[in-house]
Amino acid sequence: MKNSSRRKFIISSATVGIGSMLATPAIGKLFAAQNSTAIINHIGFDQQPLGYAYNALEPSIDAMTMDIHYNKHAAAYCKNVKEAATAEGVDIKKPVEDVLANISKYSVKMRNNAGGHFNHELFWKSLTPKAGTQASEKLASAINKQFGSLEAFQKQFSDAAKGRFGSGWAWLLVNNDKKLVISSTPNQDNPLMDIAEVKGLPLVGLDVWEHAYYLKYQNKRADYIDGFWKILNWDFVSERFNTI
Ligand code: MN
């Protein structure tokens, strides 16, 4: 990450404390150990601008899908989570991660839209038109240790994405034992939620709702997943892993 972007992350995180990132007590321990100036990719309640043009990820993701996905679907989750926050007394100056960690205490509207908003904000950041980004040495080593090889990891993650019945997400996350784990969730759930079967800090989330790929790929979800690997921003994923 360039220094200018690094500064932006720090500035955008300046209003929230590290403690508020904590999704679970166990993950809290991971964060408590880190340097307080470390980059924590908090996600707020506002929709952030895309870091690239709608057509920048072609041919993996076409411009019309990006436009509709960002401006209609993701914008709606953002609008709706703010409505739910107002109705349920949530301070929207705090990170949305705070709500996700206690999602069982909120409404279904909050669950669907806090999840939807967070998941998409993470998704946009994890994609890039830049070719050839690579996992940091630390992340590559953890992937090799956990999955055997990068290829084995990609296959297992792709299988999770293909195997999600209906709408949902595939995840690479760091669990409470600091291990990399692959999971998938239905709808707009995610691993930060207290109701998630597999909990932890998500590093990568792949949207496998049909709205993410249907215009270009129709029923061929597997081809969309193949395209995803070409635009995954390993620099971003590595930065996020470094916060552990
Ligand atoms: Mn989506």
PDB file of C-alpha atoms and ligand atoms in Angstrom:
ATOM      1  CA  MET A   1       0.000   0.000   0.000  1.00  0.00           C
ATOM      2  CA  LYS A   2       1.302   3.440  -0.874  1.00  0.00           C
ATOM      3  CA  ASN A   3       1.939   5.857   1.962  1.00  0.00           C
ATOM      4  CA  SER A   4      -0.869   8.124   0.831  1.00  0.00           C
ATOM      5  CA  SER A   5      -3.423   5.320   1.025  1.00  0.00           C
ATOM      6  CA  ARG A   6      -1.978   4.190   4.310  1.00  0.00           C
ATOM      7  CA  ARG A   7      -2.505   7.690   5.660  1.00  0.00           C
ATOM      8  CA  LYS A   8      -6.098   7.646   4.462  1.00  0.00           C
ATOM      9  CA  PHE A   9      -6.756   4.398   6.312  1.00  0.00           C
ATOM     10  CA  ILE A  10      -5.271   5.799   9.479  1.00  0.00           C
ATOM     11  CA  ILE A  11      -7.229   9.031   9.181  1.00  0.00           C
ATOM     12  CA  SER A  12     -10.469   7.218   8.475  1.00  0.00           C
ATOM     13  CA  SER A  13      -9.858   5.060  11.515  1.00  0.00           C
ATOM     14  CA  ALA A  14      -8.863   7.893  13.786  1.00  0.00           C
ATOM     15  CA  THR A  15     -12.273   8.434  15.306  1.00  0.00           C
ATOM     16  CA  VAL A  16     -12.634   4.898  16.535  1.00  0.00           C
ATOM     17  CA  GLY A  17     -10.640   3.005  19.103  1.00  0.00           C
ATOM     18  CA  ILE A  18      -9.001  -0.336  18.609  1.00  0.00           C
ATOM     19  CA  GLY A  19     -11.207  -1.821  21.282  1.00  0.00           C
ATOM     20  CA  SER A  20     -14.284  -1.188  19.193  1.00  0.00           C
ATOM     21  CA  MET A  21     -12.992  -3.439  16.407  1.00  0.00           C
ATOM     22  CA  LEU A  22     -13.272  -6.456  18.617  1.00  0.00           C
ATOM     23  CA  ALA A  23     -15.656  -8.994  17.207  1.00  0.00           C
ATOM     24  CA  THR A  24     -15.306 -11.531  19.976  1.00  0.00           C
ATOM     25  CA  PRO A  25     -13.387 -11.557  23.240  1.00  0.00           C
ATOM     26  CA  ALA A  26     -10.881 -14.005  21.786  1.00  0.00           C
ATOM     27  CA  ILE A  27     -10.236 -11.868  18.747  1.00  0.00           C
ATOM     28  CA  GLY A  28      -9.969  -8.958  21.139  1.00  0.00           C
ATOM     29  CA  LYS A  29      -6.893 -10.566  22.601  1.00  0.00           C
ATOM     30  CA  LEU A  30      -5.295 -10.631  19.172  1.00  0.00           C
ATOM     31  CA  PHE A  31      -5.868  -6.937  18.710  1.00  0.00           C
ATOM     32  CA  ALA A  32      -4.883  -5.975  22.217  1.00  0.00           C
ATOM     33  CA  ALA A  33      -1.370  -7.162  21.468  1.00  0.00           C
ATOM     34  CA  GLN A  34      -0.859  -5.001  18.447  1.00  0.00           C
ATOM     35  CA  ASN A  35       0.698  -1.613  18.058  1.00  0.00           C
ATOM     36  CA  SER A  36      -1.921   1.095  18.467  1.00  0.00           C
ATOM     37  CA  THR A  37      -0.754   2.811  15.263  1.00  0.00           C
ATOM     38  CA  ALA A  38      -1.380  -0.319  13.197  1.00  0.00           C
ATOM     39  CA  ILE A  39      -3.820  -0.003  10.359  1.00  0.00           C
ATOM     40  CA  ILE A  40      -7.190  -1.363  11.345  1.00  0.00           C
ATOM     41  CA  ASN A  41      -9.633  -1.441   8.525  1.00  0.00           C
ATOM     42  CA  HIS A  42     -12.687  -0.332  10.397  1.00  0.00           C
ATOM     43  CA  ILE A  43     -15.761   0.025   8.298  1.00  0.00           C
ATOM     44  CA  GLY A  44     -18.122   2.872   9.059  1.00  0.00           C
ATOM     45  CA  PHE A  45     -21.787   3.250   8.163  1.00  0.00           C
ATOM     46  CA  ASP A  46     -21.168   5.408   5.077  1.00  0.00           C
ATOM     47  CA  GLN A  47     -20.564   3.939   1.649  1.00  0.00           C
ATOM     48  CA  GLN A  48     -17.002   4.765   0.636  1.00  0.00           C
ATOM     49  CA  PRO A  49     -16.153   5.714  -2.964  1.00  0.00           C
ATOM     50  CA  LEU A  50     -14.952   2.879  -5.167  1.00  0.00           C
ATOM     51  CA  GLY A  51     -11.199   2.982  -5.587  1.00  0.00           C
ATOM     52  CA  TYR A  52     -11.459   2.338  -9.343  1.00  0.00           C
ATOM     53  CA  ALA A  53     -13.746   2.885 -12.343  1.00  0.00           C
ATOM     54  CA  TYR A  54     -16.745   0.636 -12.996  1.00  0.00           C
ATOM     55  CA  ASN A  55     -14.997  -0.873 -16.024  1.00  0.00           C
ATOM     56  CA  ALA A  56     -11.602  -1.228 -14.318  1.00  0.00           C
ATOM     57  CA  LEU A  57     -12.126  -4.853 -13.349  1.00  0.00           C
ATOM     58  CA  GLU A  58     -13.106  -6.040 -16.828  1.00  0.00           C
ATOM     59  CA  PRO A  59     -13.134  -8.683 -18.098  1.00  0.00           C
ATOM     60  CA  SER A  60     -13.478 -10.365 -14.697  1.00  0.00           C
ATOM     61  CA  ILE A  61     -16.373  -8.098 -13.671  1.00  0.00           C
ATOM     62  CA  ASP A  62     -18.178  -6.020 -16.293  1.00  0.00           C
ATOM     63  CA  ALA A  63     -18.904  -2.309 -15.896  1.00  0.00           C
ATOM     64  CA  MET A  64     -22.692  -2.632 -15.794  1.00  0.00           C
ATOM     65  CA  THR A  65     -22.558  -5.210 -13.012  1.00  0.00           C
ATOM     66  CA  MET A  66     -20.174  -3.000 -11.012  1.00  0.00           C
ATOM     67  CA  ASP A  67     -22.369   0.051 -11.519  1.00  0.00           C
ATOM     68  CA  ILE A  68     -25.608  -1.675 -10.479  1.00  0.00           C
ATOM     69  CA  HIS A  69     -23.955  -3.670  -7.715  1.00  0.00           C
ATOM     70  CA  TYR A  70     -22.330  -0.608  -6.135  1.00  0.00           C
ATOM     71  CA  ASN A  71     -24.981   2.046  -6.799  1.00  0.00           C
ATOM     72  CA  LYS A  72     -28.125  -0.024  -6.295  1.00  0.00           C
ATOM     73  CA  HIS A  73     -27.511  -3.147  -4.230  1.00  0.00           C
ATOM     74  CA  ALA A  74     -24.719  -1.959  -1.940  1.00  0.00           C
ATOM     75  CA  ALA A  75     -26.176   1.549  -1.678  1.00  0.00           C
ATOM     76  CA  ALA A  76     -29.454   0.024  -0.502  1.00  0.00           C
ATOM     77  CA  TYR A  77     -27.738  -1.970   2.255  1.00  0.00           C
ATOM     78  CA  CYS A  78     -26.048   1.248   3.352  1.00  0.00           C
ATOM     79  CA  LYS A  79     -29.308   3.222   3.391  1.00  0.00           C
ATOM     80  CA  ASN A  80     -31.155   0.440   5.202  1.00  0.00           C
ATOM     81  CA  VAL A  81     -28.518  -0.158   7.862  1.00  0.00           C
ATOM     82  CA  LYS A  82     -28.620   3.538   8.718  1.00  0.00           C
ATOM     83  CA  GLU A  83     -32.416   3.372   9.011  1.00  0.00           C
ATOM     84  CA  ALA A  84     -32.105   0.342  11.285  1.00  0.00           C
ATOM     85  CA  ALA A  85     -29.421   2.095  13.341  1.00  0.00           C
ATOM     86  CA  THR A  86     -31.701   5.089  13.887  1.00  0.00           C
ATOM     87  CA  ALA A  87     -34.624   2.854  14.842  1.00  0.00           C
ATOM     88  CA  GLU A  88     -32.528   0.718  17.189  1.00  0.00           C
ATOM     89  CA  GLY A  89     -30.424   3.393  18.848  1.00  0.00           C
ATOM     90  CA  VAL A  90     -27.057   2.540  17.288  1.00  0.00           C
ATOM     91  CA  ASP A  91     -24.369   5.241  17.125  1.00  0.00           C
ATOM     92  CA  ILE A  92     -23.341   5.365  13.474  1.00  0.00           C
ATOM     93  CA  LYS A  93     -20.079   7.109  14.316  1.00  0.00           C
ATOM     94  CA  LYS A  94     -18.861   3.776  15.625  1.00  0.00           C
ATOM     95  CA  PRO A  95     -17.666   0.984  13.326  1.00  0.00           C
ATOM     96  CA  VAL A  96     -20.294  -1.330  11.935  1.00  0.00           C
ATOM     97  CA  GLU A  97     -18.175  -4.183  13.320  1.00  0.00           C
ATOM     98  CA  ASP A  98     -19.512  -3.294  16.783  1.00  0.00           C
ATOM     99  CA  VAL A  99     -23.043  -4.108  15.670  1.00  0.00           C
ATOM    100  CA  LEU A 100     -22.000  -7.281  13.861  1.00  0.00           C
ATOM    101  CA  ALA A 101     -20.359  -8.661  17.001  1.00  0.00           C
ATOM    102  CA  ASN A 102     -23.719  -8.396  18.792  1.00  0.00           C
ATOM    103  CA  ILE A 103     -26.023  -8.936  15.850  1.00  0.00           C
ATOM    104  CA  SER A 104     -28.229 -11.445  17.710  1.00  0.00           C
ATOM    105  CA  LYS A 105     -29.497  -8.519  19.824  1.00  0.00           C
ATOM    106  CA  TYR A 106     -30.796  -6.587  16.810  1.00  0.00           C
ATOM    107  CA  SER A 107     -33.541  -6.937  14.214  1.00  0.00           C
ATOM    108  CA  VAL A 108     -33.509  -9.031  11.055  1.00  0.00           C
ATOM    109  CA  LYS A 109     -33.346  -5.766   9.112  1.00  0.00           C
ATOM    110  CA  MET A 110     -30.147  -4.892  10.964  1.00  0.00           C
ATOM    111  CA  ARG A 111     -28.678  -8.351  10.417  1.00  0.00           C
ATOM    112  CA  ASN A 112     -29.316  -8.297   6.675  1.00  0.00           C
ATOM    113  CA  ASN A 113     -28.192  -4.732   6.090  1.00  0.00           C
ATOM    114  CA  ALA A 114     -25.313  -4.346   8.546  1.00  0.00           C
ATOM    115  CA  GLY A 115     -23.985  -7.566   7.038  1.00  0.00           C
ATOM    116  CA  GLY A 116     -24.713  -6.431   3.502  1.00  0.00           C
ATOM    117  CA  HIS A 117     -23.058  -3.061   4.043  1.00  0.00           C
ATOM    118  CA  PHE A 118     -19.932  -4.439   5.733  1.00  0.00           C
ATOM    119  CA  ASN A 119     -19.521  -7.296   3.271  1.00  0.00           C
ATOM    120  CA  HIS A 120     -19.650  -5.031   0.231  1.00  0.00           C
ATOM    121  CA  GLU A 121     -17.323  -2.396   1.685  1.00  0.00           C
ATOM    122  CA  LEU A 122     -14.789  -5.152   2.338  1.00  0.00           C
ATOM    123  CA  PHE A 123     -15.402  -6.678  -1.094  1.00  0.00           C
ATOM    124  CA  TRP A 124     -14.726  -3.446  -3.040  1.00  0.00           C
ATOM    125  CA  LYS A 125     -11.494  -2.894  -1.151  1.00  0.00           C
ATOM    126  CA  SER A 126     -10.332  -6.434  -1.776  1.00  0.00           C
ATOM    127  CA  LEU A 127     -10.517  -6.056  -5.569  1.00  0.00           C
ATOM    128  CA  THR A 128      -8.074  -4.229  -7.815  1.00  0.00           C
ATOM    129  CA  PRO A 129      -7.389  -3.624 -11.493  1.00  0.00           C
ATOM    130  CA  LYS A 130      -3.682  -3.848 -10.684  1.00  0.00           C
ATOM    131  CA  ALA A 131      -2.208  -7.070 -12.044  1.00  0.00           C
ATOM    132  CA  GLY A 132       0.212  -9.246 -10.172  1.00  0.00           C
ATOM    133  CA  THR A 133      -0.400  -8.367  -6.532  1.00  0.00           C
ATOM    134  CA  GLN A 134       0.937 -11.060  -4.243  1.00  0.00           C
ATOM    135  CA  ALA A 135       0.436 -12.289  -0.722  1.00  0.00           C
ATOM    136  CA  SER A 136       3.029 -10.946   1.713  1.00  0.00           C
ATOM    137  CA  GLU A 137       5.630 -13.393   2.950  1.00  0.00           C
ATOM    138  CA  LYS A 138       3.788 -13.663   6.270  1.00  0.00           C
ATOM    139  CA  LEU A 139       0.434 -14.386   4.623  1.00  0.00           C
ATOM    140  CA  ALA A 140       1.905 -16.747   2.021  1.00  0.00           C
ATOM    141  CA  SER A 141       3.614 -18.678   4.776  1.00  0.00           C
ATOM    142  CA  ALA A 142       0.372 -18.941   6.782  1.00  0.00           C
ATOM    143  CA  ILE A 143      -1.512 -20.098   3.672  1.00  0.00           C
ATOM    144  CA  ASN A 144       1.099 -22.742   2.926  1.00  0.00           C
ATOM    145  CA  LYS A 145       1.058 -23.922   6.517  1.00  0.00           C
ATOM    146  CA  GLN A 146      -2.726 -24.185   6.660  1.00  0.00           C
ATOM    147  CA  PHE A 147      -3.634 -25.359   3.167  1.00  0.00           C
ATOM    148  CA  GLY A 148      -0.417 -26.827   1.747  1.00  0.00           C
ATOM    149  CA  SER A 149      -0.083 -24.380  -1.139  1.00  0.00           C
ATOM    150  CA  LEU A 150      -1.654 -21.297  -2.677  1.00  0.00           C
ATOM    151  CA  GLU A 151      -3.282 -23.477  -5.324  1.00  0.00           C
ATOM    152  CA  ALA A 152      -4.764 -25.777  -2.689  1.00  0.00           C
ATOM    153  CA  PHE A 153      -6.103 -22.745  -0.823  1.00  0.00           C
ATOM    154  CA  GLN A 154      -7.656 -21.318  -3.991  1.00  0.00           C
ATOM    155  CA  LYS A 155      -9.298 -24.637  -4.802  1.00  0.00           C
ATOM    156  CA  GLN A 156     -10.768 -25.003  -1.318  1.00  0.00           C
ATOM    157  CA  PHE A 157     -12.013 -21.390  -1.306  1.00  0.00           C
ATOM    158  CA  SER A 158     -13.471 -21.761  -4.812  1.00  0.00           C
ATOM    159  CA  ASP A 159     -15.228 -24.951  -3.741  1.00  0.00           C
ATOM    160  CA  ALA A 160     -16.757 -23.123  -0.760  1.00  0.00           C
ATOM    161  CA  ALA A 161     -17.959 -20.368  -3.113  1.00  0.00           C
ATOM    162  CA  LYS A 162     -19.368 -22.832  -5.646  1.00  0.00           C
ATOM    163  CA  GLY A 163     -20.965 -24.939  -2.923  1.00  0.00           C
ATOM    164  CA  ARG A 164     -22.892 -22.122  -1.236  1.00  0.00           C
ATOM    165  CA  PHE A 165     -26.484 -22.957  -2.103  1.00  0.00           C
ATOM    166  CA  GLY A 166     -28.420 -19.865  -3.095  1.00  0.00           C
ATOM    167  CA  SER A 167     -27.136 -16.458  -2.059  1.00  0.00           C
ATOM    168  CA  GLY A 168     -24.194 -15.880   0.236  1.00  0.00           C
ATOM    169  CA  TRP A 169     -20.472 -15.414   0.608  1.00  0.00           C
ATOM    170  CA  ALA A 170     -17.266 -17.435   0.781  1.00  0.00           C
ATOM    171  CA  TRP A 171     -14.669 -16.318   3.324  1.00  0.00           C
ATOM    172  CA  LEU A 172     -11.041 -16.546   4.240  1.00  0.00           C
ATOM    173  CA  LEU A 173     -10.859 -15.598   7.891  1.00  0.00           C
ATOM    174  CA  VAL A 174      -8.553 -15.729  10.863  1.00  0.00           C
ATOM    175  CA  ASN A 175     -10.197 -17.584  13.720  1.00  0.00           C
ATOM    176  CA  ASN A 176      -9.707 -17.203  17.460  1.00  0.00           C
ATOM    177  CA  ASP A 177      -6.723 -19.558  17.375  1.00  0.00           C
ATOM    178  CA  LYS A 178      -5.086 -17.270  14.781  1.00  0.00           C
ATOM    179  CA  LYS A 179      -5.571 -19.946  12.138  1.00  0.00           C
ATOM    180  CA  LEU A 180      -6.647 -19.260   8.591  1.00  0.00           C
ATOM    181  CA  VAL A 181     -10.003 -20.864   7.886  1.00  0.00           C
ATOM    182  CA  ILE A 182     -12.295 -21.020   4.867  1.00  0.00           C
ATOM    183  CA  SER A 183     -16.028 -20.828   5.417  1.00  0.00           C
ATOM    184  CA  SER A 184     -19.190 -19.712   3.736  1.00  0.00           C
ATOM    185  CA  THR A 185     -22.271 -17.942   5.036  1.00  0.00           C
ATOM    186  CA  PRO A 186     -25.832 -17.590   3.719  1.00  0.00           C
ATOM    187  CA  ASN A 187     -27.437 -14.280   2.738  1.00  0.00           C
ATOM    188  CA  GLN A 188     -25.458 -11.328   4.136  1.00  0.00           C
ATOM    189  CA  ASP A 189     -24.146 -13.058   7.247  1.00  0.00           C
ATOM    190  CA  ASN A 190     -20.411 -12.949   7.924  1.00  0.00           C
ATOM    191  CA  PRO A 191     -17.793 -14.353  10.331  1.00  0.00           C
ATOM    192  CA  LEU A 192     -17.869 -11.261  12.568  1.00  0.00           C
ATOM    193  CA  MET A 193     -21.452 -12.021  13.592  1.00  0.00           C
ATOM    194  CA  ASP A 194     -22.037 -13.641  16.965  1.00  0.00           C
ATOM    195  CA  ILE A 195     -24.465 -16.016  15.260  1.00  0.00           C
ATOM    196  CA  ALA A 196     -21.907 -17.222  12.674  1.00  0.00           C
ATOM    197  CA  GLU A 197     -21.066 -20.917  12.673  1.00  0.00           C
ATOM    198  CA  VAL A 198     -17.392 -20.110  11.982  1.00  0.00           C
ATOM    199  CA  LYS A 199     -16.269 -16.907  13.684  1.00  0.00           C
ATOM    200  CA  GLY A 200     -13.251 -14.699  13.146  1.00  0.00           C
ATOM    201  CA  LEU A 201     -11.821 -11.748  11.294  1.00  0.00           C
ATOM    202  CA  PRO A 202     -12.643 -11.939   7.577  1.00  0.00           C
ATOM    203  CA  LEU A 203      -9.697 -11.204   5.284  1.00  0.00           C
ATOM    204  CA  VAL A 204     -11.441 -11.967   1.989  1.00  0.00           C
ATOM    205  CA  GLY A 205     -15.112 -12.276   1.176  1.00  0.00           C
ATOM    206  CA  LEU A 206     -16.426 -13.315  -2.215  1.00  0.00           C
ATOM    207  CA  ASP A 207     -19.982 -12.320  -3.048  1.00  0.00           C
ATOM    208  CA  VAL A 208     -21.760 -15.214  -4.744  1.00  0.00           C
ATOM    209  CA  TRP A 209     -25.210 -13.644  -4.931  1.00  0.00           C
ATOM    210  CA  GLU A 210     -26.437 -13.810  -8.511  1.00  0.00           C
ATOM    211  CA  HIS A 211     -26.532  -9.987  -8.589  1.00  0.00           C
ATOM    212  CA  ALA A 212     -22.716 -10.097  -8.411  1.00  0.00           C
ATOM    213  CA  TYR A 213     -22.280 -11.992 -11.666  1.00  0.00           C
ATOM    214  CA  TYR A 214     -25.494 -12.833 -13.524  1.00  0.00           C
ATOM    215  CA  LEU A 215     -25.371 -10.143 -16.239  1.00  0.00           C
ATOM    216  CA  LYS A 216     -22.058 -11.433 -17.551  1.00  0.00           C
ATOM    217  CA  TYR A 217     -21.880 -15.035 -16.417  1.00  0.00           C
ATOM    218  CA  GLN A 218     -25.553 -16.054 -16.098  1.00  0.00           C
ATOM    219  CA  ASN A 219     -25.585 -19.480 -14.409  1.00  0.00           C
ATOM    220  CA  LYS A 220     -21.815 -19.974 -14.655  1.00  0.00           C
ATOM    221  CA  ARG A 221     -20.805 -19.095 -11.113  1.00  0.00           C
ATOM    222  CA  ALA A 222     -17.595 -21.122 -11.471  1.00  0.00           C
ATOM    223  CA  ASP A 223     -16.373 -18.841 -14.286  1.00  0.00           C
ATOM    224  CA  TYR A 224     -17.057 -15.765 -12.145  1.00  0.00           C
ATOM    225  CA  ILE A 225     -15.013 -17.332  -9.351  1.00  0.00           C
ATOM    226  CA  ASP A 226     -12.143 -18.022 -11.779  1.00  0.00           C
ATOM    227  CA  GLY A 227     -12.259 -14.361 -12.811  1.00  0.00           C
ATOM    228  CA  PHE A 228     -12.218 -13.235  -9.189  1.00  0.00           C
ATOM    229  CA  TRP A 229      -8.718 -14.622  -8.617  1.00  0.00           C
ATOM    230  CA  LYS A 230      -7.378 -12.323 -11.352  1.00  0.00           C
ATOM    231  CA  ILE A 231      -8.576  -9.177  -9.553  1.00  0.00           C
ATOM    232  CA  LEU A 232      -8.067 -10.121  -5.912  1.00  0.00           C
ATOM    233  CA  ASN A 233      -5.983  -7.421  -4.225  1.00  0.00           C
ATOM    234  CA  TRP A 234      -3.388  -9.451  -2.339  1.00  0.00           C
ATOM    235  CA  ASP A 235      -1.782  -6.215  -1.112  1.00  0.00           C
ATOM    236  CA  PHE A 236      -4.988  -5.349   0.717  1.00  0.00           C
ATOM    237  CA  VAL A 237      -5.478  -8.873   2.047  1.00  0.00           C
ATOM    238  CA  SER A 238      -1.880  -8.910   3.286  1.00  0.00           C
ATOM    239  CA  GLU A 239      -2.325  -5.528   5.012  1.00  0.00           C
ATOM    240  CA  ARG A 240      -5.434  -6.821   6.734  1.00  0.00           C
ATOM    241  CA  PHE A 241      -3.626  -9.990   7.806  1.00  0.00           C
ATOM    242  CA  ASN A 242      -0.829  -7.828   9.203  1.00  0.00           C
ATOM    243  CA  THR A 243      -3.248  -6.286  11.694  1.00  0.00           C
ATOM    244  CA  ILE A 244      -3.454  -9.635  13.467  1.00  0.00           C
TER     245      ILE A 244
HETATM  246 MN    MN B   1     -23.575  -8.107  -3.579  1.00  0.00          MN
END
